[in-house]
PDB file of C-alpha atoms in Angstrom:
ATOM      1  CA  MET A 291      -0.121  -0.053   0.169  1.00 70.00           C
ATOM      2  CA  THR A 292       2.922   2.358   0.669  1.00 77.00           C
ATOM      3  CA  ARG A 293       4.727   1.554  -2.614  1.00 84.00           C
ATOM      4  CA  VAL A 294       1.573   2.517  -4.371  1.00 87.00           C
ATOM      5  CA  LEU A 295       1.037   6.254  -2.221  1.00 86.00           C
ATOM      6  CA  GLY A 296       4.515   6.637  -2.798  1.00 87.00           C
ATOM      7  CA  LEU A 297       4.564   6.060  -6.525  1.00 89.00           C
ATOM      8  CA  GLY A 298       1.219   8.411  -6.525  1.00 89.00           C
ATOM      9  CA  VAL A 299       3.038  10.971  -4.817  1.00 89.00           C
ATOM     10  CA  ALA A 300       6.078  11.132  -7.344  1.00 91.00           C
ATOM     11  CA  LEU A 301       4.060  11.213 -10.063  1.00 91.00           C
ATOM     12  CA  VAL A 302       2.235  14.226  -8.561  1.00 90.00           C
ATOM     13  CA  THR A 303       6.003  15.448  -7.398  1.00 91.00           C
ATOM     14  CA  VAL A 304       7.041  14.992 -11.363  1.00 91.00           C
ATOM     15  CA  SER A 305       3.683  16.939 -12.702  1.00 90.00           C
ATOM     16  CA  GLY A 306       4.912  19.705 -10.492  1.00 88.00           C
ATOM     17  CA  CYS A 307       7.475  20.980 -12.866  1.00 88.00           C
ATOM     18  CA  ALA A 308       4.411  23.503 -14.048  1.00 89.00           C
ATOM     19  CA  TRP A 309       5.335  25.119 -10.545  1.00 87.00           C
ATOM     20  CA  TYR A 310       9.182  24.500  -9.979  1.00 89.00           C
ATOM     21  CA  LEU A 311      10.986  24.689 -13.123  1.00 92.00           C
ATOM     22  CA  PRO A 312       9.557  28.899 -13.536  1.00 93.00           C
ATOM     23  CA  ALA A 313      10.622  28.761  -9.837  1.00 94.00           C
ATOM     24  CA  LEU A 314      14.193  27.801 -10.469  1.00 94.00           C
ATOM     25  CA  THR A 315      14.069  29.891 -12.985  1.00 94.00           C
ATOM     26  CA  ASP A 316      13.402  32.717 -10.985  1.00 93.00           C
ATOM     27  CA  LEU A 317      16.306  32.018  -8.430  1.00 93.00           C
ATOM     28  CA  ARG A 318      19.093  31.456 -11.193  1.00 94.00           C
ATOM     29  CA  ALA A 319      17.673  35.245 -12.311  1.00 93.00           C
ATOM     30  CA  ARG A 320      19.163  36.044  -9.212  1.00 88.00           C
ATOM     31  CA  ASP A 321      19.071  40.360  -8.720  1.00 90.00           C
ATOM     32  CA  ASP A 322      17.007  40.835 -11.723  1.00 91.00           C
ATOM     33  CA  ARG A 323      13.826  39.494  -9.654  1.00 92.00           C
ATOM     34  CA  PRO A 324      12.617  41.400  -6.559  1.00 93.00           C
ATOM     35  CA  VAL A 325      13.640  39.510  -3.112  1.00 94.00           C
ATOM     36  CA  SER A 326      10.022  38.616  -2.636  1.00 94.00           C
ATOM     37  CA  ARG A 327       9.975  36.182  -5.640  1.00 95.00           C
ATOM     38  CA  ARG A 328      12.938  34.785  -5.019  1.00 95.00           C
ATOM     39  CA  THR A 329      11.839  33.946  -1.498  1.00 96.00           C
ATOM     40  CA  ALA A 330       8.414  32.768  -2.637  1.00 95.00           C
ATOM     41  CA  ALA A 331      10.502  30.662  -5.368  1.00 96.00           C
ATOM     42  CA  ILE A 332      12.643  29.009  -2.226  1.00 96.00           C
ATOM     43  CA  ALA A 333       9.466  28.566  -0.926  1.00 95.00           C
ATOM     44  CA  CYS A 334       8.218  26.552  -3.660  1.00 95.00           C
ATOM     45  CA  LEU A 335      10.963  24.625  -4.449  1.00 95.00           C
ATOM     46  CA  THR A 336      10.993  23.819  -0.475  1.00 96.00           C
ATOM     47  CA  GLY A 337       7.580  22.328  -0.772  1.00 95.00           C
ATOM     48  CA  TRP A 338       8.257  20.048  -4.147  1.00 94.00           C
ATOM     49  CA  SER A 339      11.837  18.909  -2.569  1.00 96.00           C
ATOM     50  CA  THR A 340       9.432  17.964   0.512  1.00 96.00           C
ATOM     51  CA  ALA A 341       6.677  16.280  -1.815  1.00 95.00           C
ATOM     52  CA  GLY A 342       9.604  14.027  -3.270  1.00 95.00           C
ATOM     53  CA  ALA A 343      11.358  13.341  -0.113  1.00 95.00           C
ATOM     54  CA  VAL A 344       8.102  11.695   0.786  1.00 95.00           C
ATOM     55  CA  ALA A 345       7.706   9.713  -2.291  1.00 94.00           C
ATOM     56  CA  LEU A 346      10.809   8.762  -1.749  1.00 94.00           C
ATOM     57  CA  LEU A 347      10.845   7.338   1.795  1.00 94.00           C
ATOM     58  CA  LEU A 348       6.950   5.758   0.957  1.00 92.00           C
ATOM     59  CA  LEU A 349       8.870   3.439  -1.726  1.00 92.00           C
ATOM     60  CA  VAL A 350      11.486   2.699   0.501  1.00 92.00           C
ATOM     61  CA  GLY A 351       8.868   1.490   3.005  1.00 87.00           C
ATOM     62  CA  VAL A 352      10.083   3.001   5.747  1.00 88.00           C
ATOM     63  CA  MET A 353       7.558   3.377   8.558  1.00 89.00           C
ATOM     64  CA  TRP A 354       4.572   5.872   8.684  1.00 86.00           C
ATOM     65  CA  PRO A 355       5.567   8.043  11.164  1.00 90.00           C
ATOM     66  CA  VAL A 356       9.277   9.093   9.100  1.00 93.00           C
ATOM     67  CA  PRO A 357       7.138  10.253   6.142  1.00 92.00           C
ATOM     68  CA  CYS A 358       4.943  11.934   8.236  1.00 92.00           C
ATOM     69  CA  ALA A 359       7.483  14.213  10.159  1.00 94.00           C
ATOM     70  CA  VAL A 360       9.322  15.199   7.135  1.00 95.00           C
ATOM     71  CA  ALA A 361       5.850  16.287   5.373  1.00 95.00           C
ATOM     72  CA  VAL A 362       4.919  18.183   8.372  1.00 95.00           C
ATOM     73  CA  ALA A 363       8.409  19.721   8.427  1.00 96.00           C
ATOM     74  CA  GLY A 364       8.595  20.933   4.937  1.00 95.00           C
ATOM     75  CA  ALA A 365       5.059  21.461   4.877  1.00 95.00           C
ATOM     76  CA  ALA A 366       5.763  24.043   7.997  1.00 95.00           C
ATOM     77  CA  GLY A 367       8.705  25.714   6.575  1.00 95.00           C
ATOM     78  CA  THR A 368       7.246  26.040   3.157  1.00 95.00           C
ATOM     79  CA  SER A 369       4.725  28.085   4.662  1.00 95.00           C
ATOM     80  CA  VAL A 370       6.936  29.829   6.474  1.00 96.00           C
ATOM     81  CA  LEU A 371       8.693  31.016   3.753  1.00 95.00           C
ATOM     82  CA  ARG A 372       5.946  31.900   2.021  1.00 95.00           C
ATOM     83  CA  ALA A 373       4.421  34.100   4.572  1.00 95.00           C
ATOM     84  CA  HIS A 374       7.932  35.968   4.477  1.00 96.00           C
ATOM     85  CA  ALA A 375       7.643  35.791   0.271  1.00 95.00           C
ATOM     86  CA  GLY A 376       4.181  37.839   1.378  1.00 93.00           C
ATOM     87  CA  ALA A 377       5.345  40.425   3.473  1.00 94.00           C
ATOM     88  CA  GLN A 378       8.063  40.881   1.596  1.00 95.00           C
ATOM     89  CA  GLN A 379       5.932  41.905  -1.810  1.00 94.00           C
ATOM     90  CA  ARG A 380       3.885  43.880   0.185  1.00 94.00           C
ATOM     91  CA  ALA A 381       6.842  45.975   1.354  1.00 94.00           C
ATOM     92  CA  GLU A 382       7.825  46.570  -2.338  1.00 94.00           C
ATOM     93  CA  THR A 383       4.468  47.662  -3.291  1.00 91.00           C
ATOM     94  CA  ARG A 384       4.556  50.103  -0.316  1.00 91.00           C
ATOM     95  CA  GLU A 385       7.857  51.347  -1.888  1.00 91.00           C
ATOM     96  CA  VAL A 386       6.950  51.254  -5.220  1.00 89.00           C
ATOM     97  CA  ALA A 387       3.905  53.243  -4.481  1.00 86.00           C
ATOM     98  CA  ARG A 388       5.854  55.644  -2.650  1.00 86.00           C
ATOM     99  CA  HIS A 389       8.359  56.427  -5.140  1.00 84.00           C
ATOM    100  CA  TRP A 390       6.090  57.008  -7.774  1.00 81.00           C
ATOM    101  CA  ALA A 391       3.969  59.405  -5.300  1.00 78.00           C
ATOM    102  CA  THR A 392       6.486  61.970  -5.984  1.00 77.00           C
ATOM    103  CA  LEU A 393       6.070  61.652  -9.614  1.00 78.00           C
ATOM    104  CA  GLU A 394       2.293  61.203 -10.461  1.00 62.00           C
ATOM    105  CA  PRO A 395      -0.980  62.078  -8.327  1.00 60.00           C
ATOM    106  CA  THR A 396      -1.980  58.203  -9.091  1.00 58.00           C
ATOM    107  CA  ALA A 397      -0.134  55.359  -8.717  1.00 53.00           C
ATOM    108  CA  PRO A 398       0.069  53.220 -11.915  1.00 53.00           C
ATOM    109  CA  ARG A 399      -1.694  49.544 -11.662  1.00 57.00           C
ATOM    110  CA  HIS A 400       0.852  47.351 -12.465  1.00 54.00           C
ATOM    111  CA  GLY A 401       2.476  44.158 -10.889  1.00 52.00           C
ATOM    112  CA  ARG A 402      -0.647  41.588  -9.728  1.00 52.00           C
ATOM    113  CA  SER A 403      -4.577  42.342 -10.049  1.00 54.00           C
ATOM    114  CA  GLN A 404      -5.871  43.988  -7.313  1.00 52.00           C
ATOM    115  CA  GLY A 405      -8.502  41.267  -6.742  1.00 58.00           C
ATOM    116  CA  ARG A 406      -6.233  39.069  -4.909  1.00 67.00           C
ATOM    117  CA  THR A 407      -8.545  37.498  -2.765  1.00 73.00           C
ATOM    118  CA  GLU A 408      -9.996  35.612  -6.219  1.00 75.00           C
ATOM    119  CA  HIS A 409      -6.760  33.687  -5.796  1.00 77.00           C
ATOM    120  CA  TYR A 410      -7.090  33.059  -2.461  1.00 82.00           C
ATOM    121  CA  VAL A 411     -10.827  31.717  -2.812  1.00 83.00           C
ATOM    122  CA  PHE A 412      -9.903  29.671  -5.711  1.00 83.00           C
ATOM    123  CA  ALA A 413      -7.385  28.063  -3.456  1.00 85.00           C
ATOM    124  CA  ALA A 414      -9.108  27.607  -0.571  1.00 87.00           C
ATOM    125  CA  LEU A 415     -12.064  25.844  -2.715  1.00 87.00           C
ATOM    126  CA  VAL A 416      -9.494  23.546  -4.194  1.00 87.00           C
ATOM    127  CA  ALA A 417      -7.964  22.482  -0.544  1.00 89.00           C
ATOM    128  CA  CYS A 418     -11.158  21.853   0.912  1.00 90.00           C
ATOM    129  CA  GLY A 419     -12.782  19.397  -2.205  1.00 87.00           C
ATOM    130  CA  VAL A 420      -8.965  17.728  -1.120  1.00 88.00           C
ATOM    131  CA  VAL A 421      -9.375  17.451   2.606  1.00 88.00           C
ATOM    132  CA  VAL A 422     -13.258  16.664   1.806  1.00 89.00           C
ATOM    133  CA  ALA A 423     -12.504  14.129  -0.834  1.00 85.00           C
ATOM    134  CA  LEU A 424      -9.696  12.407   2.016  1.00 86.00           C
ATOM    135  CA  ILE A 425     -12.199  11.933   4.658  1.00 87.00           C
ATOM    136  CA  ALA A 426     -14.731  10.466   2.583  1.00 83.00           C
ATOM    137  CA  GLU A 427     -12.193   8.131   1.595  1.00 81.00           C
ATOM    138  CA  THR A 428     -11.341   7.350   4.878  1.00 80.00           C
ATOM    139  CA  LEU A 429     -14.981   7.077   6.121  1.00 80.00           C
ATOM    140  CA  LEU A 430     -15.369   4.726   2.862  1.00 77.00           C
ATOM    141  CA  MET A 431     -12.528   2.647   3.716  1.00 76.00           C
ATOM    142  CA  ALA A 432     -13.097   2.437   7.327  1.00 76.00           C
ATOM    143  CA  ALA A 433     -16.787   0.736   6.531  1.00 74.00           C
ATOM    144  CA  GLY A 434     -15.359  -1.624   4.834  1.00 70.00           C
ATOM    145  CA  PRO A 435     -15.811  -1.490   0.545  1.00 59.00           C
ATOM    146  CA  GLY A 436     -16.391  -5.201   0.364  1.00 59.00           C
ATOM    147  CA  GLU A 437     -17.011  -6.892  -2.794  1.00 64.00           C
ATOM    148  CA  GLY A 438     -18.793  -5.720  -5.967  1.00 64.00           C
ATOM    149  CA  TRP A 439     -20.300  -1.416  -5.518  1.00 66.00           C
ATOM    150  CA  GLY A 440     -18.500  -0.964  -2.212  1.00 67.00           C
ATOM    151  CA  GLY A 441     -15.263  -0.938  -3.982  1.00 70.00           C
ATOM    152  CA  VAL A 442     -16.570   1.278  -6.933  1.00 73.00           C
ATOM    153  CA  ALA A 443     -17.754   3.823  -4.367  1.00 71.00           C
ATOM    154  CA  VAL A 444     -14.406   4.055  -2.870  1.00 74.00           C
ATOM    155  CA  ALA A 445     -13.076   4.979  -6.393  1.00 75.00           C
ATOM    156  CA  MET A 446     -15.368   6.828  -7.451  1.00 84.00           C
ATOM    157  CA  ALA A 447     -16.981   8.906  -4.440  1.00 84.00           C
ATOM    158  CA  PRO A 448     -13.630  10.689  -3.735  1.00 85.00           C
ATOM    159  CA  ALA A 449     -13.112  11.539  -7.305  1.00 87.00           C
ATOM    160  CA  ALA A 450     -16.357  13.013  -7.480  1.00 90.00           C
ATOM    161  CA  ILE A 451     -16.087  15.259  -4.819  1.00 90.00           C
ATOM    162  CA  LEU A 452     -13.146  16.721  -5.652  1.00 88.00           C
ATOM    163  CA  GLY A 453     -14.239  16.971  -9.191  1.00 89.00           C
ATOM    164  CA  ALA A 454     -17.322  19.128  -7.788  1.00 92.00           C
ATOM    165  CA  PHE A 455     -15.646  21.112  -6.012  1.00 90.00           C
ATOM    166  CA  LEU A 456     -12.788  21.497  -8.962  1.00 89.00           C
ATOM    167  CA  VAL A 457     -15.822  22.938 -11.003  1.00 91.00           C
ATOM    168  CA  LEU A 458     -16.968  25.259  -8.286  1.00 91.00           C
ATOM    169  CA  ALA A 459     -13.523  26.571  -8.240  1.00 87.00           C
ATOM    170  CA  ALA A 460     -13.184  27.002 -11.724  1.00 87.00           C
ATOM    171  CA  THR A 461     -16.654  28.815 -12.297  1.00 89.00           C
ATOM    172  CA  TYR A 462     -16.069  31.213  -9.044  1.00 87.00           C
ATOM    173  CA  ALA A 463     -12.459  32.268 -11.268  1.00 83.00           C
ATOM    174  CA  ARG A 464     -14.297  32.783 -14.371  1.00 85.00           C
ATOM    175  CA  MET A 465     -17.201  34.556 -12.697  1.00 86.00           C
ATOM    176  CA  SER A 466     -14.673  36.892 -10.795  1.00 81.00           C
ATOM    177  CA  ARG A 467     -12.419  37.010 -13.889  1.00 78.00           C
ATOM    178  CA  HIS A 468     -15.700  38.154 -15.681  1.00 79.00           C
ATOM    179  CA  ARG A 469     -16.386  40.904 -12.767  1.00 79.00           C
ATOM    180  CA  ILE A 470     -12.753  42.345 -13.192  1.00 73.00           C
ATOM    181  CA  THR A 471     -13.263  42.519 -16.355  1.00 76.00           C
ATOM    182  CA  ALA A 472     -16.491  44.735 -16.072  1.00 76.00           C
ATOM    183  CA  GLU A 473     -14.977  47.102 -13.515  1.00 72.00           C
ATOM    184  CA  ARG A 474     -12.326  47.838 -15.572  1.00 69.00           C
ATOM    185  CA  ARG A 475     -14.048  48.891 -18.888  1.00 73.00           C
ATOM    186  CA  ARG A 476     -16.338  51.255 -16.054  1.00 71.00           C
ATOM    187  CA  GLY A 477     -13.037  52.481 -15.466  1.00 61.00           C
ATOM    188  CA  PRO A 478     -11.966  54.541 -11.768  1.00 56.00           C
ATOM    189  CA  ARG A 479     -15.519  56.160 -10.047  1.00 52.00           C
TER     190      ARG A 479
END
């Protein structure tokens, strides 16, 4: 069972290259990138390397407490680094606004969008979907799937729950994008 879980985590880690390869690029660019972006890249690489380490430990067949401890330590380190990157980014934004205030009466809209809460809501919906799917699978496994439809329910119910949350998150993202576009067309009030 742990080898199957290890293979799954390894597959997810390999497919995460859409996140960790740009993070490597940000680190290689050094001073061409803001400090906050480099710190966020380090957080990203810490998270994905933790996933790789957990996959390796599961494939080797180490007892459960060791991969769990590695996962918790990696998640804590990633969270601290990401929070620090967010604080750095806010300080950099304030500094840029202060510089532009001397040049123009209003600061230009640049960098990240003003609707950052939409990103957090999307991430929260996906995270809730993963948690609810894991709880559902745990409860179904504890109930004893048995033969026939029980095994199908254990396999399909978590996937359906996660799919529903992904559809909900995508719908929310699309609606918020349309709202932001409409607000930009109206212009400042």
